[in-house]
Structure formats: C-alpha cells, structure tokens
Amino acid sequence: MGTADVGAVIVGAGISGLAAALELQQSMGEVVLVDPSDRPGGVLRTDHVAGFVVERGPNTFRASAALREALFGLRLDNEILRARPASRLRYVLRAGELVAVPLSPFGLARSDLLSMRAKLRLLAEPFVRRGDGAGESVAEFVRRRLGPEVLTRLVGPFLTGVYAGDEEQLGAGTVFASLVEHERRHRSIALGGLVQALSRRRPRGLPGSWSAPKGLGPFARALARQLADPPALHTRATELRWLGSRWRVSLSGPAGER
C-alpha cells in the first residue's frame, strides 16, 4: 500500500488512544489509529465466563466531570454503577493471606501490613527533599517519598487493580497528579493533603468508585464505534521519521506496508 497524508497517527488503541482519536478527528480531519492486538481497549478487557463478569484489567474508575460528559455522549451514563460504601475496604495478598488495608492513618499505624521501619519512613515524608520534576515514574516517586515497602505492599497492588499497568512505566505526573502537585507547592504530599482537606475543596464530577454491570470492556468498543474509521488492528508502527516539516510513520499490517 502507498503513502497517504493524514491529520494524525495514533499508536495504541487503548482507552487513551481511543479518547485521543475521538478528540483529534474533530480538529485534524482523518486520524489513523493502529494497534498490534486483535481488539481495541488495551488493558481494558472484559470476559464473560459461566455467567460471571471477569475483568482482565481495571475493574473500577473514578468519574471526573470530563469522563461523565463522555459517558453521556456515548449514551453509557445509565450503564454505570456506583460502588457501595462497604466496598471501600480493600485487601492485599501477603504471605498467602488476604490482609485488609486500613482506611485511616491511625489504622495503618496499628496494622501489621507495614513493618515498623516502613511506618517510621512514612512519618519522615514531610522532611524528604522535593524532587526536580524530571518526569518520574510512579515507582520512583513513591520509593523516594514513601519508601520501597509502601510501593510493594500498597501502591503496586492498587495500581494493578486500577490500571493493570507497571508502576515502573506509569508516569507519576499522570497517575498521581495531585500528589506531585502537593510536593511541588507544599514540599510534602502529607502537608499538601492536609491543606486541601482544610480548604474543603472537592474535585468536580461523580465522587467515589464506579463500574458497570457488563464490565468496562464495552466502553472501549463504544468509543471505537464513534470513530470515523475503525482502528487498524494487527498493525504495527515500524518507523517514525521527521522529514523537516512533518512526520512520516511507517505501518505494517494486514493491509500491507504503508
């Protein structure tokens, strides 16, 4: 296949790629979305096994105002369910047993989930030197501010449930934007959280955690159906080259080389 001029090429048809394609096709004309897998959605994947909904990736989401608007536009706003208050309790697997994660600092202090050394490390967080803002991963940010044990026993398991991603690859500025901002403005995420609590500011949107009775996978398929052109699946980007005034992206897939 030959070459073609398009407004944008997006590599990866995960939830971020789908959302970007929907946004860009309104302003940049033709948008090509490619993904090497056999379906859109990335880590967002739902299977139905013996009448049960099985999430292979994240199983809940936090509904910001922008996401609420997107769900309304897709006519999916009636397809979401808010988690019950009792579901706030979370468990992590430690030494073959499920251990409840305390929901308060006092509960965490009394819990055996963290060692005494890790608890003392948490208390020292306000005195940790502020980072240089060089784009740390979540793992780097948490290890630096809270210590390695908090990363492996708390943050890592939670990120797997929410993002189904690798904390060494996820960007702290994206996943923990508010914590990074607390550090930047107040030199400490603990002090920043206290200031925010005292100011009584609350994020806009739908509070709490949400999910869907049929799983989150259908959301990705609904987004894909809104695209002017469906995602090019089983297709890889093989080369990216700057030509002086524009980018050239080489693709390889069932449609051939282009």
PDB file of N, CA and C in Angstrom, residues 111-121 149-150:
ATOM      1  N   SER A 111      -1.678  -1.499  62.137  1.00  0.00           N
ATOM      2  CA  SER A 111      -1.703  -2.675  61.268  1.00  0.00           C
ATOM      3  C   SER A 111      -0.329  -3.330  61.164  1.00  0.00           C
ATOM      4  N   ASP A 112      -0.350  -4.627  60.856  1.00  0.00           N
ATOM      5  CA  ASP A 112       0.888  -5.365  60.601  1.00  0.00           C
ATOM      6  C   ASP A 112       1.242  -5.363  59.112  1.00  0.00           C
ATOM      7  N   LEU A 113       0.482  -4.615  58.336  1.00  0.00           N
ATOM      8  CA  LEU A 113       0.716  -4.613  56.897  1.00  0.00           C
ATOM      9  C   LEU A 113       2.093  -4.057  56.550  1.00  0.00           C
ATOM     10  N   LEU A 114       2.535  -3.058  57.306  1.00  0.00           N
ATOM     11  CA  LEU A 114       3.854  -2.464  57.102  1.00  0.00           C
ATOM     12  C   LEU A 114       4.734  -2.722  58.314  1.00  0.00           C
ATOM     13  N   SER A 115       6.011  -2.854  58.085  1.00  0.00           N
ATOM     14  CA  SER A 115       6.950  -3.025  59.191  1.00  0.00           C
ATOM     15  C   SER A 115       7.107  -1.709  59.946  1.00  0.00           C
ATOM     16  N   MET A 116       7.679  -1.794  61.145  1.00  0.00           N
ATOM     17  CA  MET A 116       7.906  -0.581  61.927  1.00  0.00           C
ATOM     18  C   MET A 116       8.834   0.375  61.176  1.00  0.00           C
ATOM     19  N   ARG A 117       9.804  -0.181  60.505  1.00  0.00           N
ATOM     20  CA  ARG A 117      10.725   0.671  59.741  1.00  0.00           C
ATOM     21  C   ARG A 117       9.982   1.445  58.655  1.00  0.00           C
ATOM     22  N   ALA A 118       9.055   0.768  57.970  1.00  0.00           N
ATOM     23  CA  ALA A 118       8.289   1.436  56.916  1.00  0.00           C
ATOM     24  C   ALA A 118       7.376   2.511  57.492  1.00  0.00           C
ATOM     25  N   LYS A 119       6.816   2.253  58.678  1.00  0.00           N
ATOM     26  CA  LYS A 119       5.953   3.252  59.311  1.00  0.00           C
ATOM     27  C   LYS A 119       6.745   4.494  59.701  1.00  0.00           C
ATOM     28  N   LEU A 120       7.943   4.289  60.219  1.00  0.00           N
ATOM     29  CA  LEU A 120       8.794   5.435  60.558  1.00  0.00           C
ATOM     30  C   LEU A 120       9.191   6.195  59.298  1.00  0.00           C
ATOM     31  N   ARG A 121       9.390   5.453  58.226  1.00  0.00           N
ATOM     32  CA  ARG A 121       9.730   6.105  56.953  1.00  0.00           C
ATOM     33  C   ARG A 121       8.575   6.984  56.480  1.00  0.00           C
ATOM     34  N   GLU A 149       8.845  -0.200  50.704  1.00  0.00           N
ATOM     35  CA  GLU A 149       7.849  -1.132  51.229  1.00  0.00           C
ATOM     36  C   GLU A 149       6.432  -0.665  50.923  1.00  0.00           C
ATOM     37  N   VAL A 150       6.195   0.618  50.990  1.00  0.00           N
ATOM     38  CA  VAL A 150       4.876   1.158  50.644  1.00  0.00           C
ATOM     39  C   VAL A 150       4.566   0.876  49.178  1.00  0.00           C
TER      40      VAL A 150
END
